[in-house]
Structures are given as structure tokens and as C-alpha cells.
Amino acid sequence: MDTPVARRCSSIKRIIIVLSGKGGVGKSSVSTQLALSLYGSSPSARVGILDVDLTGPSIPRMLGIDGHPVHQSSDGWVPVFADGTEARMACMSVGFLLKKKGDSVVWRGPKKNGMIRQFLSDVRWGELDYLVIDTPPGTSDEHLSLLEHLAPVHSKLSAVIVTTPQAVALTDAMKCLSFARAVNLPILGLIENMSGYVCPCCGEVSNVFSTGGGEAMAQREGLTFLGSLPVDTELVTLLDASSNPDGVETSELNSIDDVSSSFKLLRSYQATPSSKLFADILTKVLSSLGRISQAGNETSNGQAS
């Protein structure tokens, strides 16, 4: 089916949707870490991150690009590039469109649907290896609209489920899994976030929310368990900053040509304990993507024959 979304997404290789059953499990921070890790996985990797959590957009702040304007071009909206002049990490969020940071987004379903369609069809994403989509918690209008518009490129879609170890979060994560299976959305695996708290002084791990529930759920449901992430105070401090780390202004960063210097957020992230843990998660994500792609090719070949 030839649609504006299909034409725009034709230059995107893989689309990864990040899901969570309930709020407060760190889904947006996981989305940010996934995008940063994919970006850092190759000197040429091109990554986009789309924030469709329309009523609670947080990706711009986490990437240190809060308050940046979105410009129009003859080919559509120009996304904000978190890595400055390198233009290898493109970001789009309703947060860029609000007049004030504190403005609320009070929209009914049709308006949300229209905004998501615009993000997918009118943003000049360009050639991307990966587009990470951060969704709101639950399975609501945004998720249905997203999958409806992306139906023509369904073969490129996959999802990661984020949960915390508590029973209530796991119950809601099961609803996400049920939703994904109902709409034939391949699951790359499950991440157990906030799996304990690591003391920054002594390194002792305290299981504030218990631990192991996510892994048990993955084994029970036949999912790939991507890994556990404890609460990391360094990561929280980094992503909670409203500007780039070390007080360096974005305009200053954008004037530096070297990637390792210009994308200071990436360098700061790679120095956190979470980055080292996420490296193993990324390896499993890429492995799952390979398996899904292979399965899709085998299905296509079988149908063709």
C-alpha cells in the first residue's frame, strides 16, 4: 500500500517500538539508552527517536535538546538533531511544539491520531538504520494509531517491553504482551528496569522493588530476557539535566566537527554503569532483530514459492 507514511518510512530499515504496561517504570529512559547505544554501535549508524507520549513528552529533556524549535522545509518538518552537525541522531516530539514547557496537551483521540500521522509522514527522517519510538504507558489511542499508520511497513516493526519487578508492573506488562500478540507485533524481548539499587558509595545492591520477576515472566512466556537494569544515580542525574552535561551549550557543541567531542551526551552516557549493562542488552536486541528479519525472509520466500 502506497501511503505518505509508507513513502517516508521506505528509507528506515528497522522500527523499534518501546512499550510498558504502566507509567513510572523508566520506559523513556530505556528508549533513550536504546537510541544512544544503537548510535554508538557503529561510526555510521543513523538513529531516529520519535516521542509519541503526547501528554508527557520527556525525550527532548533526556537528550538535552529541550526547547529547540522545529523548522519547516520544502520536504517537511526538520527533526532536531541531538548530535548537532553530525545529524545522525534525529529526534521529534510534541515537546518541541509547545509554547511553554509546562503547557498541557489536552487532546482527544482524533487529534492524537493526526499528530502521530504527521510525525510519521511529514518529518524528514531521511535514511535511518533504526527508528526508536517511545510510547505512552498502556495500550491506548496512540498505540492503535501508530500501528494503523505503520501497517504498510509492518515487516520493519518490532517491540521491546519494559517492566519493573513488582507484581503490579508485571501484570500490566502481560497486557502489553497480549496486545503485541493480538496485532502480530514481534517482540524483541523484555527488560526489567529498576531491578535493585546500587549504592554509589559501597556498591551494595538493595532490591527495593524485589528482583527477577521480569526474567521469570520472560521464561514463562517464551520471550527473550534482554537483561536487568538497576537504579543508576549517575544515569538519573545525566538524563534529568535540562541542558547538555557540564553546562556546555548546544550551539557550542554543534560547532565541533568531531563526533566524540560534539555529542557530549553520548560520551557522558558511556561513562555510566548503565551503559556497560546496556551493552549486553543491545547485543541481544540486535540478535533478536536478526532472527526476526530471517524469519520474515523465510516467510516471504515460502509465500513466493
Tab-separated table of C-alpha atoms in Angstrom:
chain	number	residue	atom	x	y	z
A	1	MET	CA	0.000	0.000	0.000
A	2	ASP	CA	1.452	3.350	-1.086
A	3	THR	CA	0.723	5.931	1.612
A	4	PRO	CA	2.594	9.068	2.763
A	5	VAL	CA	3.773	7.139	5.827
A	6	ALA	CA	4.952	4.205	3.706
A	7	ARG	CA	6.867	6.538	1.383
A	8	ARG	CA	8.520	8.364	4.283
A	9	CYS	CA	9.379	5.137	6.107
A	10	SER	CA	10.790	3.457	2.995
A	11	SER	CA	14.221	4.844	3.931
A	12	ILE	CA	14.032	3.485	7.509
A	13	LYS	CA	15.438	-0.030	7.932
A	14	ARG	CA	14.090	-1.035	11.348
A	15	ILE	CA	11.433	0.468	13.648
A	16	ILE	CA	11.573	-0.477	17.345
A	17	ILE	CA	8.537	0.392	19.496
A	18	VAL	CA	9.176	0.606	23.247
A	19	LEU	CA	6.168	-0.461	25.333
A	20	SER	CA	5.300	-0.517	29.020
A	21	GLY	CA	2.122	-1.599	30.755
A	22	LYS	CA	2.203	1.155	33.381
A	23	GLY	CA	3.824	4.506	33.940
A	24	GLY	CA	6.870	5.092	36.107
A	25	VAL	CA	8.848	2.036	35.003
A	26	GLY	CA	11.511	4.056	33.179
A	27	LYS	CA	10.328	3.373	29.639
A	28	SER	CA	11.530	6.742	28.301
A	29	SER	CA	14.962	6.347	29.884
A	30	VAL	CA	15.213	2.870	28.324
A	31	SER	CA	14.172	4.346	24.939
A	32	THR	CA	16.892	6.980	25.296
A	33	GLN	CA	19.510	4.410	26.272
A	34	LEU	CA	18.496	2.189	23.360
A	35	ALA	CA	18.825	5.068	20.891
A	36	LEU	CA	22.193	6.154	22.318
A	37	SER	CA	23.503	2.580	22.341
A	38	LEU	CA	22.406	1.993	18.736
A	39	TYR	CA	24.069	5.266	17.747
A	40	GLY	CA	27.298	4.264	19.471
A	41	SER	CA	27.264	0.750	17.997
A	42	SER	CA	28.723	1.939	14.690
A	43	PRO	CA	30.507	5.085	13.451
A	44	SER	CA	27.971	5.300	10.638
A	45	ALA	CA	24.757	4.287	12.446
A	46	ARG	CA	21.874	6.679	11.817
A	47	VAL	CA	19.196	6.650	14.507
A	48	GLY	CA	15.886	8.430	14.965
A	49	ILE	CA	13.869	8.665	18.155
A	50	LEU	CA	10.188	9.549	17.997
A	51	ASP	CA	8.341	10.535	21.171
A	52	VAL	CA	4.643	9.724	20.837
A	53	ASP	CA	3.953	10.104	24.548
A	54	LEU	CA	1.920	13.156	23.610
A	55	THR	CA	0.713	14.115	27.075
A	56	GLY	CA	4.036	13.523	28.825
A	57	PRO	CA	6.890	14.085	26.372
A	58	SER	CA	10.244	13.634	28.098
A	59	ILE	CA	12.674	12.557	25.366
A	60	PRO	CA	13.798	16.132	24.459
A	61	ARG	CA	14.821	16.820	28.054
A	62	MET	CA	16.636	13.500	28.392
A	63	LEU	CA	18.597	14.192	25.211
A	64	GLY	CA	19.447	17.724	26.339
A	65	ILE	CA	17.583	19.385	23.454
A	66	ASP	CA	14.526	20.651	25.306
A	67	GLY	CA	13.239	23.960	23.955
A	68	HIS	CA	14.623	23.592	20.440
A	69	PRO	CA	12.325	24.760	17.641
A	70	VAL	CA	11.174	22.567	14.765
A	71	HIS	CA	11.704	24.064	11.308
A	72	GLN	CA	9.715	23.536	8.149
A	73	SER	CA	11.374	22.720	4.842
A	74	SER	CA	10.076	22.040	1.343
A	75	ASP	CA	10.316	18.330	2.217
A	76	GLY	CA	8.553	18.513	5.580
A	77	TRP	CA	9.464	19.112	9.207
A	78	VAL	CA	13.161	19.019	10.018
A	79	PRO	CA	13.796	16.958	13.164
A	80	VAL	CA	16.065	18.202	15.936
A	81	PHE	CA	19.489	16.567	15.810
A	82	ALA	CA	20.770	15.609	19.245
A	83	ASP	CA	24.316	15.212	17.924
A	84	GLY	CA	24.457	18.634	16.285
A	85	THR	CA	26.108	18.911	12.909
A	86	GLU	CA	26.733	15.169	12.641
A	87	ALA	CA	22.969	14.795	12.025
A	88	ARG	CA	22.998	11.071	12.806
A	89	MET	CA	20.507	11.177	15.675
A	90	ALA	CA	17.201	12.763	14.718
A	91	CYS	CA	14.508	13.460	17.305
A	92	MET	CA	10.878	14.528	17.058
A	93	SER	CA	8.464	15.162	19.909
A	94	VAL	CA	5.373	17.213	20.636
A	95	GLY	CA	7.556	18.771	23.328
A	96	PHE	CA	9.241	20.825	20.595
A	97	LEU	CA	5.870	22.241	19.529
A	98	LEU	CA	4.658	23.530	22.895
A	99	LYS	CA	4.863	27.269	23.523
A	100	LYS	CA	5.829	26.662	27.156
A	101	LYS	CA	7.343	23.599	28.821
A	102	GLY	CA	4.505	23.473	31.334
A	103	ASP	CA	1.708	23.591	28.767
A	104	SER	CA	-0.602	20.584	28.946
A	105	VAL	CA	-1.690	18.621	25.889
A	106	VAL	CA	-5.464	18.144	26.196
A	107	TRP	CA	-6.359	16.244	23.042
A	108	ARG	CA	-8.991	13.672	22.178
A	109	GLY	CA	-8.236	10.593	20.119
A	110	PRO	CA	-8.662	12.127	16.623
A	111	LYS	CA	-6.192	14.929	17.353
A	112	LYS	CA	-3.660	12.449	18.755
A	113	ASN	CA	-4.140	10.295	15.676
A	114	GLY	CA	-3.497	13.269	13.399
A	115	MET	CA	-0.347	14.250	15.278
A	116	ILE	CA	1.111	10.747	15.070
A	117	ARG	CA	0.316	10.600	11.355
A	118	GLN	CA	2.172	13.886	10.857
A	119	PHE	CA	5.183	12.648	12.821
A	120	LEU	CA	5.405	9.607	10.577
A	121	SER	CA	4.557	11.185	7.226
A	122	ASP	CA	5.712	14.816	7.443
A	123	VAL	CA	9.023	14.577	9.334
A	124	ARG	CA	12.111	14.500	7.114
A	125	TRP	CA	13.674	11.437	8.754
A	126	GLY	CA	15.988	10.656	5.858
A	127	GLU	CA	17.983	7.422	5.749
A	128	LEU	CA	17.816	5.716	9.155
A	129	ASP	CA	19.148	2.377	10.333
A	130	TYR	CA	16.821	2.471	13.332
A	131	LEU	CA	13.805	4.475	14.455
A	132	VAL	CA	13.081	4.059	18.178
A	133	ILE	CA	9.523	5.021	19.142
A	134	ASP	CA	8.822	5.896	22.784
A	135	THR	CA	5.129	5.309	23.507
A	136	PRO	CA	2.905	6.247	26.461
A	137	PRO	CA	2.176	3.560	29.066
A	138	GLY	CA	-0.595	1.081	28.400
A	139	THR	CA	-2.292	0.214	25.112
A	140	SER	CA	-4.396	3.176	24.075
A	141	ASP	CA	-5.211	5.515	21.179
A	142	GLU	CA	-1.564	6.288	20.485
A	143	HIS	CA	-0.614	2.637	20.083
A	144	LEU	CA	-3.554	1.834	17.829
A	145	SER	CA	-2.917	4.911	15.673
A	146	LEU	CA	0.768	4.095	15.452
A	147	LEU	CA	0.214	0.552	14.248
A	148	GLU	CA	-2.575	1.602	11.898
A	149	HIS	CA	-0.332	4.132	10.140
A	150	LEU	CA	2.656	1.782	10.119
A	151	ALA	CA	0.673	-1.151	8.712
A	152	PRO	CA	2.205	-0.762	5.199
A	153	VAL	CA	5.700	-1.253	6.696
A	154	HIS	CA	4.721	-3.895	9.266
A	155	SER	CA	7.680	-6.098	8.296
A	156	LYS	CA	10.028	-3.453	9.712
A	157	LEU	CA	8.335	-3.337	13.114
A	158	SER	CA	9.333	-4.935	16.402
A	159	ALA	CA	8.934	-4.073	20.072
A	160	VAL	CA	10.696	-4.079	23.430
A	161	ILE	CA	8.657	-4.384	26.640
A	162	VAL	CA	9.868	-2.582	29.774
A	163	THR	CA	8.752	-3.549	33.266
A	164	THR	CA	9.876	-3.339	36.878
A	165	PRO	CA	9.982	-6.368	39.183
A	166	GLN	CA	6.816	-5.587	41.175
A	167	ALA	CA	3.802	-7.828	40.670
A	168	VAL	CA	1.556	-4.926	39.587
A	169	ALA	CA	4.038	-3.864	36.878
A	170	LEU	CA	4.390	-7.442	35.655
A	171	THR	CA	0.619	-7.802	35.427
A	172	ASP	CA	0.459	-4.698	33.251
A	173	ALA	CA	3.425	-5.919	31.189
A	174	MET	CA	1.403	-9.044	30.416
A	175	LYS	CA	-1.288	-6.797	28.937
A	176	CYS	CA	1.354	-5.245	26.665
A	177	LEU	CA	2.421	-8.700	25.590
A	178	SER	CA	-1.198	-9.673	24.909
A	179	PHE	CA	-1.636	-6.507	22.826
A	180	ALA	CA	1.525	-7.162	20.806
A	181	ARG	CA	0.484	-10.729	20.076
A	182	ALA	CA	-3.017	-9.614	19.074
A	183	VAL	CA	-1.638	-7.217	16.456
A	184	ASN	CA	1.184	-9.530	15.305
A	185	LEU	CA	3.912	-7.212	16.578
A	186	PRO	CA	7.177	-9.172	17.000
A	187	ILE	CA	8.710	-8.865	20.476
A	188	LEU	CA	12.495	-8.491	20.654
A	189	GLY	CA	12.420	-9.174	24.376
A	190	LEU	CA	11.755	-7.840	27.843
A	191	ILE	CA	13.843	-5.517	30.040
A	192	GLU	CA	13.498	-5.498	33.825
A	193	ASN	CA	14.236	-1.911	34.858
A	194	MET	CA	14.831	-0.622	38.421
A	195	SER	CA	15.998	-4.106	39.375
A	196	GLY	CA	17.622	-3.108	42.638
A	197	TYR	CA	19.534	-0.023	43.715
A	198	VAL	CA	23.315	0.141	43.594
A	199	CYS	CA	24.801	2.212	46.423
A	200	PRO	CA	27.196	4.733	44.816
A	201	CYS	CA	29.432	4.586	47.902
A	202	CYS	CA	29.879	0.869	48.606
A	203	GLY	CA	28.363	-0.792	45.529
A	204	GLU	CA	25.948	-2.896	47.571
A	205	VAL	CA	22.749	-3.779	45.701
A	206	SER	CA	19.447	-3.363	47.558
A	207	ASN	CA	16.375	-4.976	45.997
A	208	VAL	CA	13.996	-2.085	46.609
A	209	PHE	CA	11.308	-3.489	44.300
A	210	SER	CA	12.373	-7.161	44.563
A	211	THR	CA	14.100	-8.672	41.547
A	212	GLY	CA	13.822	-11.458	38.999
A	213	GLY	CA	10.137	-11.041	38.189
A	214	GLY	CA	10.825	-9.877	34.653
A	215	GLU	CA	13.144	-12.772	33.898
A	216	ALA	CA	10.615	-15.256	35.290
A	217	MET	CA	7.872	-13.733	33.135
A	218	ALA	CA	10.078	-13.890	30.018
A	219	GLN	CA	10.859	-17.574	30.624
A	220	ARG	CA	7.206	-18.365	31.269
A	221	GLU	CA	6.021	-16.591	28.111
A	222	GLY	CA	8.808	-17.737	25.805
A	223	LEU	CA	10.320	-14.251	25.451
A	224	THR	CA	13.957	-13.265	25.218
A	225	PHE	CA	15.030	-11.770	28.533
A	226	LEU	CA	17.160	-8.831	27.430
A	227	GLY	CA	18.516	-8.012	30.895
A	228	SER	CA	18.114	-6.192	34.190
A	229	LEU	CA	18.954	-2.560	34.894
A	230	PRO	CA	19.357	-1.353	38.494
A	231	VAL	CA	18.624	2.214	39.553
A	232	ASP	CA	21.719	4.193	38.489
A	233	THR	CA	22.088	7.577	40.162
A	234	GLU	CA	24.621	8.706	37.542
A	235	LEU	CA	22.158	7.983	34.744
A	236	VAL	CA	19.310	9.701	36.603
A	237	THR	CA	21.433	12.824	37.062
A	238	LEU	CA	22.521	12.804	33.430
A	239	LEU	CA	19.084	12.347	31.857
A	240	ASP	CA	17.364	14.686	34.292
A	241	ALA	CA	19.550	17.600	33.224
A	242	SER	CA	17.649	20.239	31.237
A	243	SER	CA	20.680	21.058	29.107
A	244	ASN	CA	23.800	19.319	27.898
A	245	PRO	CA	26.154	17.873	30.531
A	246	ASP	CA	28.898	20.029	32.053
A	247	GLY	CA	26.932	23.145	31.176
A	248	VAL	CA	28.049	23.118	27.530
A	249	GLU	CA	25.515	24.879	25.335
A	250	THR	CA	24.136	23.021	22.324
A	251	SER	CA	25.232	25.773	19.949
A	252	GLU	CA	28.792	25.331	21.195
A	253	LEU	CA	28.609	21.572	20.774
A	254	ASN	CA	27.256	21.913	17.257
A	255	SER	CA	30.306	23.897	16.182
A	256	ILE	CA	32.640	20.955	16.861
A	257	ASP	CA	33.148	18.538	13.977
A	258	ASP	CA	34.498	15.510	15.837
A	259	VAL	CA	31.680	13.130	16.850
A	260	SER	CA	33.311	12.136	20.142
A	261	SER	CA	33.528	15.809	21.106
A	262	SER	CA	30.303	17.113	19.643
A	263	PHE	CA	27.936	14.509	21.060
A	264	LYS	CA	28.926	15.046	24.662
A	265	LEU	CA	25.777	13.382	25.974
A	266	LEU	CA	26.882	10.102	24.373
A	267	ARG	CA	30.312	10.333	25.962
A	268	SER	CA	28.792	11.077	29.361
A	269	TYR	CA	26.325	8.213	28.993
A	270	GLN	CA	29.064	5.767	28.028
A	271	ALA	CA	30.800	6.567	31.335
A	272	THR	CA	27.791	5.461	33.425
A	273	PRO	CA	27.393	1.958	34.902
A	274	SER	CA	24.103	1.611	32.989
A	275	SER	CA	25.885	1.939	29.653
A	276	LYS	CA	28.032	-1.100	30.380
A	277	LEU	CA	24.969	-3.137	31.353
A	278	PHE	CA	23.047	-1.936	28.317
A	279	ALA	CA	25.823	-3.159	26.007
A	280	ASP	CA	24.729	-6.736	26.744
A	281	ILE	CA	21.088	-5.773	26.223
A	282	LEU	CA	21.942	-4.222	22.852
A	283	THR	CA	23.709	-7.401	21.739
A	284	LYS	CA	20.525	-9.389	22.455
A	285	VAL	CA	18.338	-6.758	20.756
A	286	LEU	CA	20.437	-6.924	17.584
A	287	SER	CA	20.406	-10.728	17.710
A	288	SER	CA	16.612	-10.752	18.026
A	289	LEU	CA	16.322	-8.294	15.126
A	290	GLY	CA	18.416	-10.649	13.021
A	291	ARG	CA	16.190	-13.615	13.878
A	292	ILE	CA	13.022	-11.680	13.088
A	293	SER	CA	14.430	-10.493	9.764
A	294	GLN	CA	15.467	-14.037	8.863
A	295	ALA	CA	12.042	-15.409	9.791
A	296	GLY	CA	10.396	-12.692	7.696
A	297	ASN	CA	12.557	-13.525	4.693
A	298	GLU	CA	11.803	-17.232	5.010
A	299	THR	CA	8.065	-16.487	5.186
A	300	SER	CA	8.294	-14.249	2.110
A	301	ASN	CA	10.243	-16.872	0.182
A	302	GLY	CA	7.742	-19.559	1.196
A	303	GLN	CA	4.827	-17.451	0.001
A	304	ALA	CA	6.621	-16.645	-3.242
A	305	SER	CA	7.230	-20.301	-3.998
